Short mmCIF file of C-alpha atoms in Angstrom, two decimals:
data_model
loop_
_atom_site.label_atom_id
_atom_site.label_comp_id
_atom_site.label_asym_id
_atom_site.label_seq_id
_atom_site.Cartn_x
_atom_site.Cartn_y
_atom_site.Cartn_z
CA MET A 1 -16.98 28.89 10.18
CA THR A 2 -17.73 27.59 13.68
CA ASN A 3 -15.32 27.97 16.63
CA ASP A 4 -14.72 24.16 16.56
CA SER A 5 -13.80 24.36 12.85
CA ILE A 6 -11.42 27.25 13.51
CA ARG A 7 -9.73 25.36 16.37
CA LEU A 8 -9.42 22.25 14.22
CA ALA A 9 -7.89 24.22 11.32
CA ARG A 10 -5.34 25.82 13.69
CA SER A 11 -4.43 22.58 15.45
CA SER A 12 -3.95 20.70 12.15
CA ALA A 13 -2.13 23.50 10.32
CA LEU A 14 1.52 22.66 9.45
CA ASP A 15 4.41 25.03 9.62
CA ARG A 16 7.04 25.47 6.86
CA ARG A 17 9.45 22.89 8.24
CA GLU A 18 6.66 20.36 8.64
CA TRP A 19 5.51 20.93 5.05
CA LEU A 20 9.05 20.35 3.77
CA THR A 21 9.22 17.12 5.79
CA LEU A 22 5.85 16.03 4.51
CA VAL A 23 6.72 16.78 0.88
CA THR A 24 9.90 14.72 1.18
CA LEU A 25 8.15 11.71 2.73
CA CYS A 26 5.23 11.95 0.31
CA GLY A 27 7.71 12.17 -2.54
CA ALA A 28 9.14 8.83 -1.45
CA THR A 29 5.67 7.39 -1.13
CA PHE A 30 4.72 8.67 -4.56
CA MET A 31 7.91 7.17 -6.03
CA THR A 32 7.28 3.72 -4.67
CA GLY A 33 3.61 3.83 -5.73
CA LEU A 34 4.61 5.02 -9.21
CA ASP A 35 7.26 2.30 -9.57
CA TYR A 36 4.88 -0.64 -9.89
CA SER A 37 2.11 0.96 -11.97
CA VAL A 38 4.31 2.79 -14.48
CA VAL A 39 6.21 -0.42 -15.28
CA THR A 40 3.02 -2.47 -15.68
CA VAL A 41 1.90 -0.23 -18.57
CA ALA A 42 5.34 -0.42 -20.24
CA LEU A 43 5.65 -4.24 -20.07
CA PRO A 44 4.71 -4.98 -23.73
CA GLU A 45 7.38 -2.57 -25.04
CA ILE A 46 9.94 -3.88 -22.61
CA GLY A 47 9.29 -7.40 -23.85
CA ARG A 48 9.75 -6.37 -27.48
CA ASP A 49 12.84 -4.26 -26.84
CA LEU A 50 14.78 -6.71 -24.65
CA GLY A 51 13.54 -9.92 -26.29
CA PHE A 52 11.74 -11.63 -23.41
CA ALA A 53 10.92 -15.18 -24.49
CA THR A 54 7.43 -15.54 -22.99
CA THR A 55 4.71 -13.50 -21.28
CA GLY A 56 5.41 -15.41 -18.10
CA SER A 57 9.06 -14.36 -18.07
CA LEU A 58 8.12 -10.77 -18.89
CA GLN A 59 5.84 -10.66 -15.83
CA TRP A 60 8.97 -11.05 -13.65
CA VAL A 61 9.80 -7.41 -14.47
CA ALA A 62 6.93 -6.52 -12.13
CA THR A 63 7.13 -9.47 -9.75
CA ALA A 64 10.88 -9.08 -9.17
CA SER A 65 10.22 -5.72 -7.50
CA LEU A 66 7.12 -6.81 -5.60
CA LEU A 67 8.57 -9.88 -3.90
CA PRO A 68 11.54 -8.34 -2.04
CA THR A 69 9.46 -5.35 -0.96
CA ALA A 70 6.77 -7.51 0.64
CA SER A 71 9.14 -10.04 2.19
CA LEU A 72 11.61 -7.56 3.67
CA LEU A 73 9.17 -5.03 5.17
CA PRO A 74 9.17 -6.52 8.72
CA LEU A 75 13.00 -6.83 8.72
CA PHE A 76 13.73 -3.28 7.62
CA GLY A 77 10.94 -1.94 9.82
CA ARG A 78 12.76 -3.37 12.82
CA VAL A 79 16.25 -2.46 11.53
CA SER A 80 15.11 1.19 11.34
CA ASP A 81 14.31 1.05 15.04
CA ILE A 82 17.90 -0.14 15.69
CA VAL A 83 20.10 1.85 13.28
CA GLY A 84 18.02 4.99 12.91
CA ARG A 85 15.17 5.75 10.51
CA ARG A 86 16.62 8.79 8.76
CA ARG A 87 19.81 6.88 7.98
CA LEU A 88 18.03 3.81 6.62
CA PHE A 89 15.58 6.01 4.66
CA ALA A 90 18.41 7.91 2.96
CA LEU A 91 20.21 4.70 2.16
CA GLY A 92 17.05 3.24 0.61
CA VAL A 93 16.52 6.34 -1.52
CA VAL A 94 20.12 6.28 -2.79
CA LEU A 95 19.92 2.61 -3.65
CA PHE A 96 16.50 3.02 -5.31
CA GLY A 97 17.92 5.76 -7.55
CA GLY A 98 20.92 3.69 -8.44
CA PHE A 99 18.95 0.60 -9.30
CA SER A 100 16.54 2.74 -11.33
CA LEU A 101 19.45 3.99 -13.45
CA ALA A 102 20.67 0.41 -13.80
CA ALA A 103 17.20 -0.65 -14.99
CA ALA A 104 17.15 2.21 -17.55
CA LEU A 105 20.53 1.00 -18.97
CA ALA A 106 19.66 -2.71 -19.02
CA SER A 107 20.32 -4.36 -22.39
CA ALA A 108 18.95 -7.85 -21.60
CA PRO A 109 16.22 -9.44 -19.45
CA ALA A 110 18.52 -10.69 -16.64
CA PRO A 111 20.09 -7.28 -15.80
CA LEU A 112 16.68 -5.62 -15.86
CA ILE A 113 15.12 -8.19 -13.52
CA ALA A 114 18.11 -7.92 -11.16
CA ALA A 115 17.76 -4.11 -11.10
CA ARG A 116 14.05 -4.44 -10.46
CA ALA A 117 14.75 -6.76 -7.50
CA GLY A 118 17.14 -4.10 -6.18
CA GLN A 119 14.43 -1.47 -6.53
CA GLY A 120 12.09 -3.73 -4.53
CA ALA A 121 14.59 -4.25 -1.73
CA SER A 122 15.27 -0.51 -1.60
CA ALA A 123 11.53 0.21 -1.43
CA ALA A 124 11.34 -2.14 1.56
CA MET A 125 13.81 0.20 3.30
CA ILE A 126 11.93 3.33 2.29
CA THR A 127 8.31 2.39 2.94
CA PRO A 128 8.24 1.49 6.67
CA THR A 129 10.81 4.19 7.57
CA ALA A 130 8.79 6.86 5.77
CA VAL A 131 5.76 6.01 7.94
CA ALA A 132 7.88 5.91 11.10
CA LEU A 133 9.55 9.23 10.26
CA LEU A 134 6.18 10.76 9.58
CA THR A 135 4.79 9.59 12.93
CA ALA A 136 7.92 10.90 14.66
CA ALA A 137 7.70 14.33 12.95
CA PHE A 138 3.99 14.84 13.65
CA PRO A 139 2.55 14.29 17.13
CA GLU A 140 -0.59 12.24 17.62
CA GLY A 141 -3.70 14.26 16.82
CA PRO A 142 -4.85 16.43 13.89
CA ARG A 143 -1.35 17.15 12.56
CA ARG A 144 -0.46 13.48 12.23
CA THR A 145 -3.85 12.64 10.78
CA ARG A 146 -3.47 15.43 8.20
CA ALA A 147 0.00 14.21 7.29
CA LEU A 148 -1.16 10.62 6.95
CA GLY A 149 -4.11 11.81 4.89
CA VAL A 150 -1.90 13.59 2.40
CA ASN A 151 0.50 10.63 2.34
CA GLY A 152 -2.35 8.16 1.63
CA ALA A 153 -3.77 10.36 -1.10
CA VAL A 154 -0.35 10.72 -2.76
CA LEU A 155 0.21 6.95 -2.71
CA SER A 156 -3.13 6.37 -4.46
CA LEU A 157 -2.40 9.17 -6.86
CA GLY A 158 0.95 7.58 -7.66
CA PHE A 159 -0.70 4.39 -8.82
CA VAL A 160 -3.27 6.27 -10.93
CA LEU A 161 -0.78 8.67 -12.50
CA GLY A 162 1.63 5.79 -13.07
CA THR A 163 -1.01 4.05 -15.19
CA LEU A 164 -1.67 7.23 -17.16
CA GLY A 165 1.92 8.49 -17.29
CA GLY A 166 3.29 5.11 -18.25
CA GLY A 167 1.13 5.13 -21.36
CA VAL A 168 2.15 8.71 -22.24
CA ILE A 169 5.86 8.14 -21.72
CA THR A 170 5.89 4.77 -23.49
CA SER A 171 3.93 6.13 -26.45
CA GLY A 172 5.90 9.38 -26.80
CA LEU A 173 9.42 8.22 -25.84
CA ASN A 174 10.25 4.68 -24.67
CA TRP A 175 10.05 2.56 -21.55
CA ARG A 176 13.61 3.53 -20.36
CA TRP A 177 12.31 7.00 -19.56
CA THR A 178 10.01 5.53 -16.92
CA MET A 179 13.09 4.31 -15.05
CA LEU A 180 14.90 7.63 -15.55
CA LEU A 181 11.84 9.40 -14.12
CA LEU A 182 12.05 7.27 -10.98
CA ALA A 183 15.79 8.03 -10.67
CA ALA A 184 15.12 11.78 -10.97
CA ILE A 185 12.37 11.65 -8.25
CA SER A 186 14.76 9.74 -5.95
CA GLY A 187 17.32 12.50 -6.44
CA LEU A 188 14.81 15.12 -5.37
CA VAL A 189 13.74 13.03 -2.38
CA LEU A 190 17.36 12.66 -1.34
CA LEU A 191 17.77 16.43 -1.32
CA GLY A 192 14.72 16.65 0.90
CA THR A 193 16.19 14.32 3.52
CA THR A 194 17.94 17.33 5.04
CA THR A 195 14.52 18.48 6.27
CA LEU A 196 13.80 15.28 8.14
CA PRO A 197 13.95 15.26 11.89
CA ARG A 198 17.07 13.66 13.34
CA ASP A 199 16.55 10.39 15.15
CA THR A 200 15.68 11.07 18.75
CA GLY A 201 14.11 9.18 21.57
CA THR A 202 14.60 5.55 22.47
CA ARG A 203 16.10 3.12 19.93
CA ALA A 204 15.46 -0.59 20.08
CA THR A 205 18.23 -2.81 21.37
CA ALA A 206 21.02 -3.38 18.84
CA ARG A 207 20.41 -7.16 18.91
CA LEU A 208 18.53 -8.34 15.80
CA ASP A 209 16.27 -11.39 15.86
CA VAL A 210 17.99 -13.28 12.96
CA PRO A 211 15.80 -16.48 13.11
CA GLY A 212 12.67 -14.40 13.11
CA ALA A 213 13.93 -12.24 10.24
CA VAL A 214 14.76 -15.27 8.14
CA LEU A 215 11.43 -17.04 8.83
CA ALA A 216 9.36 -13.90 8.24
CA SER A 217 11.16 -13.01 5.02
CA VAL A 218 11.01 -16.53 3.57
CA GLY A 219 7.40 -17.01 4.61
CA LEU A 220 6.24 -13.72 3.17
CA PHE A 221 8.28 -14.25 0.01
CA ALA A 222 6.64 -17.66 -0.50
CA LEU A 223 3.15 -16.32 0.21
CA VAL A 224 3.40 -13.34 -2.19
CA TYR A 225 5.10 -15.54 -4.80
CA ALA A 226 2.14 -17.96 -4.69
CA ILE A 227 -0.31 -15.04 -4.89
CA SER A 228 1.53 -13.43 -7.82
CA THR A 229 2.05 -16.54 -9.95
CA GLY A 230 -0.83 -18.79 -8.88
CA ALA A 231 -3.24 -17.64 -11.56
CA ASP A 232 -0.81 -18.39 -14.42
CA ALA A 233 0.74 -21.53 -12.98
CA GLY A 234 -2.60 -22.88 -11.67
CA TRP A 235 -3.76 -22.77 -8.06
CA ALA A 236 -3.53 -26.58 -7.76
CA SER A 237 -0.07 -26.72 -9.42
CA ALA A 238 2.92 -28.07 -7.53
CA PRO A 239 4.84 -24.78 -7.42
CA THR A 240 1.81 -22.86 -6.09
CA LEU A 241 0.88 -25.50 -3.47
CA GLY A 242 4.52 -25.84 -2.49
CA SER A 243 4.89 -22.09 -2.03
CA LEU A 244 1.72 -21.86 0.07
CA SER A 245 2.86 -24.78 2.23
CA LEU A 246 6.26 -23.21 2.76
CA ALA A 247 4.56 -19.90 3.67
CA VAL A 248 2.35 -21.56 6.26
CA LEU A 249 5.25 -23.53 7.72
CA CYS A 250 7.64 -20.54 7.97
CA LEU A 251 5.06 -18.08 9.31
CA SER A 252 3.86 -20.60 11.90
CA ALA A 253 7.43 -21.24 12.98
CA PHE A 254 7.94 -17.48 13.09
CA LEU A 255 5.18 -17.04 15.68
CA LEU A 256 6.68 -19.80 17.81
CA VAL A 257 10.18 -18.29 17.63
CA GLU A 258 8.88 -14.86 18.49
CA ARG A 259 7.28 -16.20 21.70
CA ARG A 260 10.69 -17.34 22.96
CA HIS A 261 13.10 -14.77 21.58
CA PRO A 262 14.16 -12.15 24.13
CA VAL A 263 14.16 -9.40 21.49
CA PRO A 264 11.69 -10.49 18.83
CA LEU A 265 11.58 -9.00 15.32
CA ILE A 266 7.89 -8.12 15.90
CA PRO A 267 6.89 -8.16 19.57
CA LEU A 268 3.77 -10.28 19.97
CA ASP A 269 2.22 -7.74 22.33
CA LEU A 270 2.44 -5.30 19.42
CA LEU A 271 0.67 -7.75 17.13
CA ASN A 272 -2.00 -8.35 19.77
CA ARG A 273 -2.93 -4.69 20.22
CA PRO A 274 -6.50 -4.17 18.98
CA THR A 275 -5.42 -1.18 16.95
CA VAL A 276 -2.76 -3.21 15.16
CA LYS A 277 -4.70 -6.47 14.85
CA TRP A 278 -8.05 -5.15 13.71
CA GLY A 279 -6.60 -2.16 11.88
CA GLY A 280 -4.37 -4.48 9.82
CA LEU A 281 -7.34 -6.69 8.94
CA VAL A 282 -9.30 -3.62 7.81
CA GLY A 283 -6.29 -2.64 5.69
CA PHE A 284 -6.13 -6.10 4.18
CA VAL A 285 -9.79 -5.85 3.10
CA THR A 286 -9.75 -2.31 1.73
CA LEU A 287 -6.46 -2.78 -0.17
CA GLY A 288 -7.40 -6.20 -1.50
CA MET A 289 -10.84 -5.17 -2.74
CA CYS A 290 -9.68 -1.84 -4.20
CA GLY A 291 -6.65 -3.41 -5.93
CA GLY A 292 -8.73 -6.28 -7.34
CA THR A 293 -11.48 -3.96 -8.52
CA THR A 294 -8.96 -1.66 -10.22
CA VAL A 295 -7.76 -4.64 -12.26
CA LEU A 296 -11.36 -5.51 -13.13
CA LEU A 297 -12.08 -1.90 -14.25
CA SER A 298 -9.02 -1.97 -16.46
CA LEU A 299 -10.39 -5.15 -18.13
CA TYR A 300 -13.83 -3.56 -18.40
CA MET A 301 -12.54 -0.46 -20.15
CA GLN A 302 -10.29 -2.38 -22.56
CA ASP A 303 -12.13 -5.65 -23.21
CA VAL A 304 -15.74 -4.47 -22.97
CA LEU A 305 -15.65 -0.75 -23.89
CA GLY A 306 -12.70 -1.13 -26.25
CA TYR A 307 -10.66 1.77 -24.76
CA PRO A 308 -6.94 2.00 -25.78
CA ALA A 309 -4.32 1.99 -23.00
CA LEU A 310 -4.09 5.78 -22.72
CA ALA A 311 -7.89 6.23 -22.44
CA THR A 312 -7.97 3.47 -19.87
CA GLY A 313 -5.45 5.34 -17.74
CA ALA A 314 -7.57 8.49 -18.05
CA GLY A 315 -10.55 6.48 -16.89
CA PHE A 316 -8.96 6.20 -13.46
CA LEU A 317 -8.66 9.97 -12.95
CA ALA A 318 -11.91 10.18 -11.03
CA GLU A 319 -10.61 7.59 -8.59
CA GLY A 320 -7.36 9.58 -8.21
CA ILE A 321 -9.11 12.91 -7.67
CA ALA A 322 -11.56 11.42 -5.17
CA ALA A 323 -8.65 9.82 -3.32
CA LEU A 324 -6.89 13.19 -3.12
CA VAL A 325 -10.04 14.83 -1.72
CA ALA A 326 -10.44 12.05 0.83
CA GLY A 327 -6.86 12.50 1.99
CA LEU A 328 -7.41 16.25 2.50
CA LEU A 329 -10.72 15.74 4.35
CA ALA A 330 -9.55 12.80 6.43
CA VAL A 331 -8.46 14.89 9.43
CA ARG A 332 -11.92 16.47 9.73
CA LEU A 333 -13.76 13.17 9.34
CA ILE A 334 -11.52 11.24 11.72
CA THR A 335 -11.63 14.02 14.30
CA ALA A 336 -15.42 14.22 14.07
CA LEU A 337 -16.15 10.48 13.96
CA GLY A 338 -13.15 8.86 15.60
CA ARG A 339 -10.88 6.34 13.82
CA ALA A 340 -13.20 3.36 14.18
CA ARG A 341 -16.28 5.10 12.78
CA ALA A 342 -14.18 6.69 10.01
CA MET A 343 -12.94 3.27 9.01
CA SER A 344 -16.51 1.94 8.95
CA LEU A 345 -17.67 4.92 6.87
CA GLY A 346 -14.75 4.49 4.45
CA LEU A 347 -15.40 0.78 3.94
CA ALA A 348 -19.13 1.39 3.53
CA VAL A 349 -18.58 4.08 0.84
CA GLN A 350 -16.02 1.89 -0.90
CA GLY A 351 -18.38 -1.11 -0.78
CA LEU A 352 -21.33 0.91 -2.17
CA GLY A 353 -19.20 2.31 -4.97
CA ILE A 354 -17.86 -1.14 -5.96
CA GLY A 355 -21.20 -2.85 -5.55
CA ALA A 356 -22.88 -0.29 -7.84
CA MET A 357 -20.50 -1.36 -10.62
CA ILE A 358 -22.85 -4.26 -11.23
CA LEU A 359 -24.85 -1.64 -13.24
CA LEU A 360 -21.99 -0.85 -15.62
CA PRO A 361 -23.31 -1.43 -19.20
CA VAL A 362 -21.79 -2.98 -22.25
CA GLU A 363 -21.73 0.39 -24.06
CA GLY A 364 -21.35 3.94 -22.83
CA GLY A 365 -21.87 4.35 -19.07
CA LEU A 366 -18.91 6.73 -18.60
CA PRO A 367 -20.68 8.87 -15.94
CA LEU A 368 -21.49 5.72 -13.94
CA LEU A 369 -17.94 4.49 -14.32
CA LEU A 370 -16.51 7.75 -13.03
CA THR A 371 -19.01 7.99 -10.17
CA THR A 372 -18.55 4.45 -8.91
CA SER A 373 -14.74 4.48 -9.21
CA GLY A 374 -14.68 7.91 -7.51
CA ALA A 375 -16.71 6.58 -4.60
CA MET A 376 -14.38 3.60 -4.34
CA GLY A 377 -11.29 5.90 -4.29
CA PHE A 378 -12.80 8.23 -1.69
CA GLY A 379 -13.85 5.43 0.66
CA HIS A 380 -10.61 3.54 0.16
CA VAL A 381 -8.29 6.41 1.09
CA LEU A 382 -10.38 7.40 4.09
CA THR A 383 -10.10 3.79 5.31
CA VAL A 384 -6.39 3.65 4.63
CA VAL A 385 -5.70 6.86 6.54
CA SER A 386 -7.86 5.71 9.43
CA PHE A 387 -6.31 2.27 9.82
CA ILE A 388 -2.71 3.53 9.54
CA THR A 389 -3.48 6.27 12.07
CA ALA A 390 -4.86 3.58 14.40
CA MET A 391 -1.95 1.15 13.92
CA THR A 392 0.73 3.80 14.61
CA SER A 393 -0.90 5.44 17.62
CA GLY A 394 -0.16 4.84 21.28
CA LEU A 395 3.27 3.23 20.66
CA ARG A 396 6.73 3.71 22.11
CA ASP A 397 9.25 5.41 19.87
CA ASP A 398 11.27 2.20 19.49
CA GLU A 399 8.17 0.38 18.16
CA GLN A 400 7.30 2.84 15.34
CA GLY A 401 9.53 1.22 12.73
CA ALA A 402 8.02 -2.22 13.29
CA ALA A 403 4.51 -0.76 13.29
CA GLY A 404 5.29 1.17 10.07
CA GLY A 405 6.28 -2.06 8.37
CA LEU A 406 3.13 -3.83 9.57
CA SER A 407 0.90 -0.95 8.37
CA GLN A 408 2.34 -1.28 4.84
CA LEU A 409 2.12 -5.07 4.64
CA PRO A 410 -1.61 -5.29 3.80
CA GLN A 411 -1.05 -3.66 0.42
CA PHE A 412 1.09 -6.60 -0.66
CA LEU A 413 -1.04 -9.32 0.97
CA GLY A 414 -4.03 -7.59 -0.65
CA GLY A 415 -3.04 -9.50 -3.76
CA ILE A 416 -5.01 -12.36 -2.27
CA GLY A 417 -8.14 -10.24 -2.85
CA THR A 418 -7.12 -9.57 -6.43
CA ALA A 419 -6.61 -13.27 -7.08
CA GLY A 420 -9.97 -14.13 -5.48
CA LEU A 421 -11.90 -11.56 -7.50
CA ALA A 422 -10.15 -12.67 -10.69
CA ALA A 423 -11.20 -16.28 -9.94
CA ILE A 424 -14.85 -15.21 -9.45
CA ALA A 425 -14.82 -13.25 -12.72
CA THR A 426 -13.24 -16.11 -14.62
CA ALA A 427 -15.67 -18.70 -13.29
CA ARG A 428 -18.70 -16.56 -14.09
CA THR A 429 -17.38 -15.68 -17.56
CA SER A 430 -16.81 -19.40 -18.32
CA ALA A 431 -20.38 -20.20 -17.13
CA LEU A 432 -21.88 -17.57 -19.42
CA SER A 433 -19.73 -18.22 -22.50
CA PRO A 434 -21.91 -21.04 -23.96
CA THR A 435 -25.03 -18.82 -23.90
CA THR A 436 -23.79 -15.38 -24.95
CA ASP A 437 -21.03 -13.57 -26.85
CA LYS A 438 -17.57 -12.97 -25.47
CA VAL A 439 -18.10 -9.33 -24.50
CA ASN A 440 -21.29 -9.97 -22.54
CA ALA A 441 -19.77 -13.05 -20.89
CA THR A 442 -16.76 -10.94 -19.78
CA LEU A 443 -19.10 -8.24 -18.47
CA GLY A 444 -21.11 -10.83 -16.54
CA GLY A 445 -17.93 -12.09 -14.93
CA LEU A 446 -16.90 -8.55 -13.94
CA HIS A 447 -20.34 -7.88 -12.53
CA ALA A 448 -20.16 -11.02 -10.32
CA ALA A 449 -16.72 -10.11 -9.00
CA THR A 450 -17.60 -6.46 -8.27
CA LEU A 451 -20.76 -7.51 -6.46
CA ALA A 452 -18.71 -9.90 -4.29
CA ALA A 453 -16.12 -7.20 -3.58
CA GLY A 454 -18.81 -4.70 -2.64
CA LEU A 455 -20.47 -7.14 -0.21
CA ILE A 456 -17.12 -8.00 1.39
CA CYS A 457 -16.40 -4.31 2.03
CA LEU A 458 -19.86 -3.72 3.47
CA ALA A 459 -19.53 -6.74 5.71
CA ALA A 460 -16.08 -5.64 6.86
CA SER A 461 -17.38 -2.25 7.80
CA ALA A 462 -18.43 -3.86 11.12
CA LEU A 463 -14.85 -4.86 11.94
CA PRO A 464 -13.81 -1.46 13.35
CA LEU A 465 -16.50 -1.92 16.03
CA LEU A 466 -14.26 -4.61 17.49
CA LEU A 467 -11.47 -2.05 17.66
CA ARG A 468 -13.69 0.31 19.60
CA SER A 469 -14.95 -2.29 22.04
CA ALA A 470 -11.65 -4.10 22.71
CA PRO A 471 -9.50 -2.81 25.55
CA LEU A 472 -6.22 -1.31 24.42
CA ARG A 473 -3.03 -2.02 26.32
CA PRO A 474 -1.02 1.16 25.91
CA ALA A 475 2.72 1.23 25.49
CA ALA A 476 4.80 1.77 28.53
CA GLY A 477 5.55 5.41 29.08
CA THR A 478 2.61 6.90 27.26
CA SER A 479 0.59 9.52 29.05
CA ASP A 480 -3.01 8.93 30.17
CA SER A 481 -4.32 11.37 27.56
CA ARG A 482 -2.37 9.59 24.85
CA ARG A 483 -3.75 6.23 26.00
CA GLN A 484 -7.25 7.63 25.80
CA ARG A 485 -6.72 8.93 22.27
CA ALA A 486 -5.22 5.60 21.15
CA SER A 487 -8.32 3.70 22.22
CA SER A 488 -10.87 6.06 20.64
#
């Protein structure tokens, strides 16, 4: 081991208290990641058990959680800067556990959907504050990068294990145990809040930008609603076009209001920082293409290879393991390459892995499936850790909550990528259907969509160069060395 490697290992090593803090925050991250994927697998049984009338109404079990999380992230990110992150985090965990128990006890569709909406609103409290608490507990540098790496890997692992665990739990017990599992995890996370650092430093002013909060929440709600329901309702349908129009109107008005408000919900100078602006765009690409490709791989394994649900979940293990490895190696790669180059490398690896899926065959091909999905998972998590590290660096303490919310927003807006890839796959499948059988037509559609996703990732790997070349305006009060690190 070289002297540089020894110094890096020592500088990034965490003490016992830091590990307890990290386990608590990663537990919350794992819980929110598990929430969406574990329920998705259980949807058919939920529909049969509670008597949902249609597939469209059943989909609200998932959508009811997604919408409030996405739309309330900016609000709760800012609220955490005002009332204290530890306090809001603990409240979110308590509410999440309570709503999970309510979901487990639901005896009809309406109470379940209401409980799922409560879980989503609680997750909007937890997600940005967890990132802000993590950046407060670990100073900029190798320690923070290592913590963010583990956190990013755990989030990805939560989605993968949710898919696999949801199948196991639903098959062996019933869907209610998925909700009880979430409640149990929330109880453990709540115990861990005693290890979290107490709120210190400068809090934001107690005045809340109410017009900005309303416009941002309504605009994001309308946008995510259109993304979530557009494929089923039709992209040219009145509800979808109306939702998209409302989103554009509210978010445009939000930017105008923020320019004039003395204490904006999201300061525009924060949005204009190169690390936030370009880092968020990189996050949008990597999350959108990875999420969309994961849906395509699920279709490939079930509709082309004929895998049952449990085997399909197991097919994502390579992606989960590679994501975990990327999270653990992120500190070394980011320290050696810098955040911008690490982002470029991550997107390039992700793009090559996804693009190579055009070679997936109609039969067999398991080694290629595991290799390509593993490359996607590795590149994706490296990119995620790099862009979140960039977005949360060089900021004042009273900006960390808002930045934490912004850093989590791309995973919900990434649904635009999923919808786009699904549209490409559907169009190509329809074009091939008259000339070939259903399985080969489906495979052709999946090949077209994965090729597009791979090319988008490879093209986007040039975006971090803009982050490196653009001048960074550091936050007031940061040291010169901190400013230099933030711009690297």
